[in-house]
Amino acid sequence: MPSPALVADGLVKVFPGPQPVRAVDGVSFSALPGEVFGLLGPNGAGKTTTLRMLVTLLTPDAGRASVAGHDVVSQPDAVRASVGYLATTTGVYGRLTAFEMIETFARIQGVDTPRKRAEELIERFDLSDYRDQRCARLSTGNKQKVSIARAIVHDPPVLVLDEPTTGLDVLVAQTFLGFVEEMREAGKCIIYSTHIMSEVERLCDRIAIIHGGQVLATGTLDELRQQTGEHYLESAFIRLVENSGASS
Amino acid sequence: MPRSALSLAASYAALELRRTLRDPQVVVFLGFPVVLYPSLIWGVSELAQLEQGRYDRETYVVAADAPLTELLEGHERLELVSRSRSSELDEGTVDATAHLREPTEVQIDFLAARPRSVRAAELVEEAVDVRRRSILREHVAAAGGDPEVLGGFAFDDAIVGELSQLMSWVMGLLIGAIGPLAMLLSGVYPAIDLFVVERERDTLETLLVSSVPRGVMVAGKLLACATLMLVASLANMGALGLSALHVTRLAFHESAWAQWPPLLVWPMLLATLASASLLCATVLMASLVPARTYKEGEWITTTVLFGSFPLLGVAIVGLMTGAPSPWLWAVPFAHTILAVAAAPTGELALWQAALSVTTDVLATSILLALLWRSPGPQGLLAGAWRPPWLDRLLGSS
């Protein structure tokens, strides 16, 4: 069995303030290369905070995590070089063209032939017609394509996708899901955060259901069905959340 | 910093420059002075010439005493009326009044705030003088003397010393007072865009997850901001210098030309401006750490701008004394003004430039070292915690 490409072990994050918020409370899971690992949970469950710790945007208050064998706290630069992150928003520079955006990130990520790589990705994501258009003028779908191209420009072994289909129309979302499947085939480890059940059912090899900053259950779709006695993922999810509310 | 990090910072700065220079607001900030100063100066000088031409053609109404009326009679541009009331001048019915107090003393009343009135008084003065000389000549000739003895001396105004040096001095004063201030002003918007707007929009996360080290990103942004400030100050000073040259040529001599500073002055001036740009960019970056929105950034940088005025005052005092004391060359910002003012005449000494650069680099290094400890490169990019009183002051809570 291959060693995990990503490991989260007891991650804790508390946001200080007059009433401190324990956004993530002991989250643990691991994901293998060539696996799509789903983080499923409602808004405010702690998914994004967990992902932000994994990509070094936030420092965990407790616990540890590693990406491609690099510790997120002690080796943040190595972690960033190994991960492609797609945030909930597209995060493109409006004043750069689609090509410039991808080429620039190829350059700063240390890709040997940045222009060639950018051309490849423009072709791959069917952006040739919008190559020289400024990102501010692109449609949401095309912005998301640019953003994905930017995230994978350095060919990272781990992809962290945070609610990537939010705001996309059905057709673009389908294309995107196809891309995720392709990445899995290429052996990438993909952490896929969402609250859309159908996407999880289609894509994820294993799932962690997260609520109130805690992982309620982890396993394959079948394992979750068996654990909850529910056939549909949505019902299983609701059962787990209700049980956690009853137990707390 | 190792070489690879430096080249990475330079590449990153190039990206930021490319992005920032596509912002119309930045372009306006950079291009505005290039258009503003020459057009302003051209417009004012044209207007002045136009007004002068108009005054030279117009006729002025002067209320004068009977003896003076005799003297001034026949002057083509003076319409003489008899002096009746003292309020005529205030009412605007006459442009000036003239009254013979003694055989050789004429009192001319005019309104200093009204250009027509000033011009009328000048004409009366000239006309009385010309007429008096003419009468005297007639008397001397009638007595059998030579009227030429009354011709007086012929004066030819000559400025002692090189005219070009004087012009350079005037240029230095103008660009010294405006150039460094323009540097700070021009850096405000790029600094807000590079540091605060990045936090406001959703690109910061994208950036922070890239494998570029945080310190390199800060260095790149700082370099981009300092470069824009340097370019802006050079553009301002170039445009203002040429405009000042035009003004001084109008004032002194149309064929005159300011002196060209010695070659050594140029690198010294450039080094002084570059180090000042770096310090100003660092100060702006530090001041923008607590800002979360563009509006807050504007608020903070406005305060910083006003904060720089005392240093500007120090420099102006130094300039006015003619020989600024040596310690002024160790005062950041003030010494930049002094250096820019001294450059056109070639009076910028090597020790002065060296002291300016050294103090700026030292101040930048100390500030960066403090900022690297807290809030650190991450805090400089993403913003940092701020006390509740600042929240209230910025109207965010």
PDB file of N, CA and C in Angstrom, chain B residues 160-211:
ATOM      1  N   VAL B 160      24.990  90.140 -11.579  1.00  0.00           N
ATOM      2  CA  VAL B 160      26.380  89.775 -11.324  1.00  0.00           C
ATOM      3  C   VAL B 160      26.463  88.261 -11.205  1.00  0.00           C
ATOM      4  N   GLY B 161      27.409  87.658 -11.853  1.00  0.00           N
ATOM      5  CA  GLY B 161      27.532  86.198 -11.834  1.00  0.00           C
ATOM      6  C   GLY B 161      26.851  85.612 -13.051  1.00  0.00           C
ATOM      7  N   GLU B 162      26.909  84.287 -13.136  1.00  0.00           N
ATOM      8  CA  GLU B 162      26.329  83.599 -14.280  1.00  0.00           C
ATOM      9  C   GLU B 162      24.814  83.583 -14.173  1.00  0.00           C
ATOM     10  N   LEU B 163      24.149  84.003 -15.232  1.00  0.00           N
ATOM     11  CA  LEU B 163      22.687  83.956 -15.254  1.00  0.00           C
ATOM     12  C   LEU B 163      22.207  82.502 -15.194  1.00  0.00           C
ATOM     13  N   SER B 164      22.968  81.643 -15.867  1.00  0.00           N
ATOM     14  CA  SER B 164      22.581  80.222 -15.890  1.00  0.00           C
ATOM     15  C   SER B 164      22.600  79.629 -14.485  1.00  0.00           C
ATOM     16  N   GLN B 165      23.536  80.138 -13.661  1.00  0.00           N
ATOM     17  CA  GLN B 165      23.629  79.623 -12.294  1.00  0.00           C
ATOM     18  C   GLN B 165      22.407  80.052 -11.481  1.00  0.00           C
ATOM     19  N   LEU B 166      22.001  81.301 -11.723  1.00  0.00           N
ATOM     20  CA  LEU B 166      20.823  81.819 -11.022  1.00  0.00           C
ATOM     21  C   LEU B 166      19.583  81.017 -11.424  1.00  0.00           C
ATOM     22  N   MET B 167      19.501  80.729 -12.722  1.00  0.00           N
ATOM     23  CA  MET B 167      18.353  79.956 -13.204  1.00  0.00           C
ATOM     24  C   MET B 167      18.348  78.562 -12.591  1.00  0.00           C
ATOM     25  N   SER B 168      19.515  77.971 -12.496  1.00  0.00           N
ATOM     26  CA  SER B 168      19.611  76.642 -11.890  1.00  0.00           C
ATOM     27  C   SER B 168      19.202  76.685 -10.429  1.00  0.00           C
ATOM     28  N   TRP B 169      19.575  77.763  -9.773  1.00  0.00           N
ATOM     29  CA  TRP B 169      19.240  77.907  -8.356  1.00  0.00           C
ATOM     30  C   TRP B 169      17.710  77.971  -8.179  1.00  0.00           C
ATOM     31  N   VAL B 170      17.072  78.755  -9.041  1.00  0.00           N
ATOM     32  CA  VAL B 170      15.608  78.862  -8.973  1.00  0.00           C
ATOM     33  C   VAL B 170      14.967  77.500  -9.272  1.00  0.00           C
ATOM     34  N   MET B 171      15.511  76.831 -10.286  1.00  0.00           N
ATOM     35  CA  MET B 171      14.995  75.499 -10.624  1.00  0.00           C
ATOM     36  C   MET B 171      15.150  74.551  -9.447  1.00  0.00           C
ATOM     37  N   GLY B 172      16.301  74.611  -8.804  1.00  0.00           N
ATOM     38  CA  GLY B 172      16.573  73.749  -7.650  1.00  0.00           C
ATOM     39  C   GLY B 172      15.566  73.965  -6.538  1.00  0.00           C
ATOM     40  N   LEU B 173      15.266  75.246  -6.273  1.00  0.00           N
ATOM     41  CA  LEU B 173      14.293  75.562  -5.227  1.00  0.00           C
ATOM     42  C   LEU B 173      12.939  74.946  -5.540  1.00  0.00           C
ATOM     43  N   LEU B 174      12.523  75.098  -6.813  1.00  0.00           N
ATOM     44  CA  LEU B 174      11.203  74.595  -7.206  1.00  0.00           C
ATOM     45  C   LEU B 174      11.133  73.074  -7.160  1.00  0.00           C
ATOM     46  N   ILE B 175      12.096  72.415  -7.798  1.00  0.00           N
ATOM     47  CA  ILE B 175      12.015  70.947  -7.836  1.00  0.00           C
ATOM     48  C   ILE B 175      12.346  70.346  -6.472  1.00  0.00           C
ATOM     49  N   GLY B 176      13.149  71.045  -5.697  1.00  0.00           N
ATOM     50  CA  GLY B 176      13.457  70.552  -4.348  1.00  0.00           C
ATOM     51  C   GLY B 176      12.233  70.570  -3.457  1.00  0.00           C
ATOM     52  N   ALA B 177      11.412  71.592  -3.610  1.00  0.00           N
ATOM     53  CA  ALA B 177      10.222  71.713  -2.765  1.00  0.00           C
ATOM     54  C   ALA B 177       9.135  70.734  -3.194  1.00  0.00           C
ATOM     55  N   ILE B 178       9.052  70.462  -4.480  1.00  0.00           N
ATOM     56  CA  ILE B 178       7.932  69.649  -4.993  1.00  0.00           C
ATOM     57  C   ILE B 178       8.309  68.187  -5.244  1.00  0.00           C
ATOM     58  N   GLY B 179       9.506  67.951  -5.804  1.00  0.00           N
ATOM     59  CA  GLY B 179       9.882  66.598  -6.237  1.00  0.00           C
ATOM     60  C   GLY B 179       9.744  65.515  -5.175  1.00  0.00           C
ATOM     61  N   PRO B 180      10.427  65.654  -4.031  1.00  0.00           N
ATOM     62  CA  PRO B 180      10.325  64.595  -3.020  1.00  0.00           C
ATOM     63  C   PRO B 180       8.903  64.423  -2.469  1.00  0.00           C
ATOM     64  N   LEU B 181       8.181  65.520  -2.369  1.00  0.00           N
ATOM     65  CA  LEU B 181       6.802  65.414  -1.891  1.00  0.00           C
ATOM     66  C   LEU B 181       5.966  64.639  -2.922  1.00  0.00           C
ATOM     67  N   ALA B 182       6.239  64.912  -4.194  1.00  0.00           N
ATOM     68  CA  ALA B 182       5.540  64.195  -5.264  1.00  0.00           C
ATOM     69  C   ALA B 182       5.872  62.707  -5.218  1.00  0.00           C
ATOM     70  N   MET B 183       7.090  62.397  -4.804  1.00  0.00           N
ATOM     71  CA  MET B 183       7.488  60.989  -4.683  1.00  0.00           C
ATOM     72  C   MET B 183       6.578  60.274  -3.689  1.00  0.00           C
ATOM     73  N   LEU B 184       6.403  60.908  -2.541  1.00  0.00           N
ATOM     74  CA  LEU B 184       5.573  60.316  -1.490  1.00  0.00           C
ATOM     75  C   LEU B 184       4.113  60.231  -1.944  1.00  0.00           C
ATOM     76  N   LEU B 185       3.643  61.330  -2.552  1.00  0.00           N
ATOM     77  CA  LEU B 185       2.251  61.359  -3.023  1.00  0.00           C
ATOM     78  C   LEU B 185       1.995  60.286  -4.074  1.00  0.00           C
ATOM     79  N   SER B 186       2.942  60.155  -5.000  1.00  0.00           N
ATOM     80  CA  SER B 186       2.756  59.201  -6.093  1.00  0.00           C
ATOM     81  C   SER B 186       2.842  57.768  -5.615  1.00  0.00           C
ATOM     82  N   GLY B 187       3.482  57.549  -4.476  1.00  0.00           N
ATOM     83  CA  GLY B 187       3.627  56.180  -3.974  1.00  0.00           C
ATOM     84  C   GLY B 187       2.414  55.688  -3.225  1.00  0.00           C
ATOM     85  N   VAL B 188       1.557  56.615  -2.830  1.00  0.00           N
ATOM     86  CA  VAL B 188       0.432  56.238  -1.980  1.00  0.00           C
ATOM     87  C   VAL B 188      -0.486  55.213  -2.657  1.00  0.00           C
ATOM     88  N   TYR B 189      -0.929  55.531  -3.860  1.00  0.00           N
ATOM     89  CA  TYR B 189      -1.893  54.634  -4.483  1.00  0.00           C
ATOM     90  C   TYR B 189      -1.280  53.269  -4.818  1.00  0.00           C
ATOM     91  N   PRO B 190      -0.089  53.233  -5.445  1.00  0.00           N
ATOM     92  CA  PRO B 190       0.511  51.909  -5.680  1.00  0.00           C
ATOM     93  C   PRO B 190       0.697  51.104  -4.386  1.00  0.00           C
ATOM     94  N   ALA B 191       1.093  51.790  -3.307  1.00  0.00           N
ATOM     95  CA  ALA B 191       1.301  51.061  -2.041  1.00  0.00           C
ATOM     96  C   ALA B 191      -0.014  50.470  -1.544  1.00  0.00           C
ATOM     97  N   ILE B 192      -1.087  51.254  -1.630  1.00  0.00           N
ATOM     98  CA  ILE B 192      -2.395  50.734  -1.201  1.00  0.00           C
ATOM     99  C   ILE B 192      -2.785  49.561  -2.089  1.00  0.00           C
ATOM    100  N   ASP B 193      -2.553  49.703  -3.384  1.00  0.00           N
ATOM    101  CA  ASP B 193      -2.924  48.642  -4.324  1.00  0.00           C
ATOM    102  C   ASP B 193      -2.108  47.372  -4.066  1.00  0.00           C
ATOM    103  N   LEU B 194      -0.815  47.542  -3.859  1.00  0.00           N
ATOM    104  CA  LEU B 194       0.058  46.382  -3.698  1.00  0.00           C
ATOM    105  C   LEU B 194      -0.177  45.646  -2.392  1.00  0.00           C
ATOM    106  N   PHE B 195      -0.449  46.402  -1.327  1.00  0.00           N
ATOM    107  CA  PHE B 195      -0.541  45.748  -0.030  1.00  0.00           C
ATOM    108  C   PHE B 195      -1.983  45.571   0.466  1.00  0.00           C
ATOM    109  N   VAL B 196      -2.811  46.596   0.333  1.00  0.00           N
ATOM    110  CA  VAL B 196      -4.142  46.519   0.942  1.00  0.00           C
ATOM    111  C   VAL B 196      -5.178  45.918  -0.008  1.00  0.00           C
ATOM    112  N   VAL B 197      -5.178  46.382  -1.257  1.00  0.00           N
ATOM    113  CA  VAL B 197      -6.187  45.877  -2.204  1.00  0.00           C
ATOM    114  C   VAL B 197      -5.992  44.371  -2.422  1.00  0.00           C
ATOM    115  N   GLU B 198      -4.747  43.936  -2.342  1.00  0.00           N
ATOM    116  CA  GLU B 198      -4.458  42.491  -2.440  1.00  0.00           C
ATOM    117  C   GLU B 198      -5.165  41.729  -1.315  1.00  0.00           C
ATOM    118  N   ARG B 199      -5.247  42.359  -0.124  1.00  0.00           N
ATOM    119  CA  ARG B 199      -5.938  41.714   0.997  1.00  0.00           C
ATOM    120  C   ARG B 199      -7.440  41.723   0.786  1.00  0.00           C
ATOM    121  N   GLU B 200      -7.907  42.791   0.164  1.00  0.00           N
ATOM    122  CA  GLU B 200      -9.353  42.964   0.007  1.00  0.00           C
ATOM    123  C   GLU B 200      -9.928  41.990  -1.013  1.00  0.00           C
ATOM    124  N   ARG B 201      -9.211  41.825  -2.139  1.00  0.00           N
ATOM    125  CA  ARG B 201      -9.743  40.937  -3.166  1.00  0.00           C
ATOM    126  C   ARG B 201      -9.261  39.515  -2.861  1.00  0.00           C
ATOM    127  N   ASP B 202      -9.654  38.567  -3.683  1.00  0.00           N
ATOM    128  CA  ASP B 202      -9.412  37.169  -3.329  1.00  0.00           C
ATOM    129  C   ASP B 202      -8.122  36.600  -3.915  1.00  0.00           C
ATOM    130  N   THR B 203      -7.157  37.473  -4.234  1.00  0.00           N
ATOM    131  CA  THR B 203      -5.921  36.969  -4.843  1.00  0.00           C
ATOM    132  C   THR B 203      -4.836  36.645  -3.812  1.00  0.00           C
ATOM    133  N   LEU B 204      -5.008  37.138  -2.590  1.00  0.00           N
ATOM    134  CA  LEU B 204      -3.939  36.957  -1.606  1.00  0.00           C
ATOM    135  C   LEU B 204      -3.708  35.479  -1.284  1.00  0.00           C
ATOM    136  N   GLU B 205      -4.808  34.734  -1.127  1.00  0.00           N
ATOM    137  CA  GLU B 205      -4.664  33.300  -0.817  1.00  0.00           C
ATOM    138  C   GLU B 205      -3.906  32.595  -1.925  1.00  0.00           C
ATOM    139  N   THR B 206      -4.279  32.915  -3.155  1.00  0.00           N
ATOM    140  CA  THR B 206      -3.617  32.325  -4.318  1.00  0.00           C
ATOM    141  C   THR B 206      -2.108  32.555  -4.235  1.00  0.00           C
ATOM    142  N   LEU B 207      -1.786  33.758  -3.882  1.00  0.00           N
ATOM    143  CA  LEU B 207      -0.388  34.165  -3.823  1.00  0.00           C
ATOM    144  C   LEU B 207       0.342  33.473  -2.672  1.00  0.00           C
ATOM    145  N   LEU B 208      -0.322  33.446  -1.512  1.00  0.00           N
ATOM    146  CA  LEU B 208       0.336  32.908  -0.321  1.00  0.00           C
ATOM    147  C   LEU B 208       0.550  31.395  -0.406  1.00  0.00           C
ATOM    148  N   VAL B 209      -0.207  30.725  -1.263  1.00  0.00           N
ATOM    149  CA  VAL B 209      -0.032  29.278  -1.391  1.00  0.00           C
ATOM    150  C   VAL B 209       1.016  28.947  -2.453  1.00  0.00           C
ATOM    151  N   SER B 210       1.472  29.952  -3.198  1.00  0.00           N
ATOM    152  CA  SER B 210       2.534  29.681  -4.171  1.00  0.00           C
ATOM    153  C   SER B 210       3.836  29.435  -3.407  1.00  0.00           C
ATOM    154  N   SER B 211       4.806  28.834  -4.101  1.00  0.00           N
ATOM    155  CA  SER B 211       6.026  28.442  -3.381  1.00  0.00           C
ATOM    156  C   SER B 211       7.023  29.584  -3.215  1.00  0.00           C
TER     157      SER B 211
END
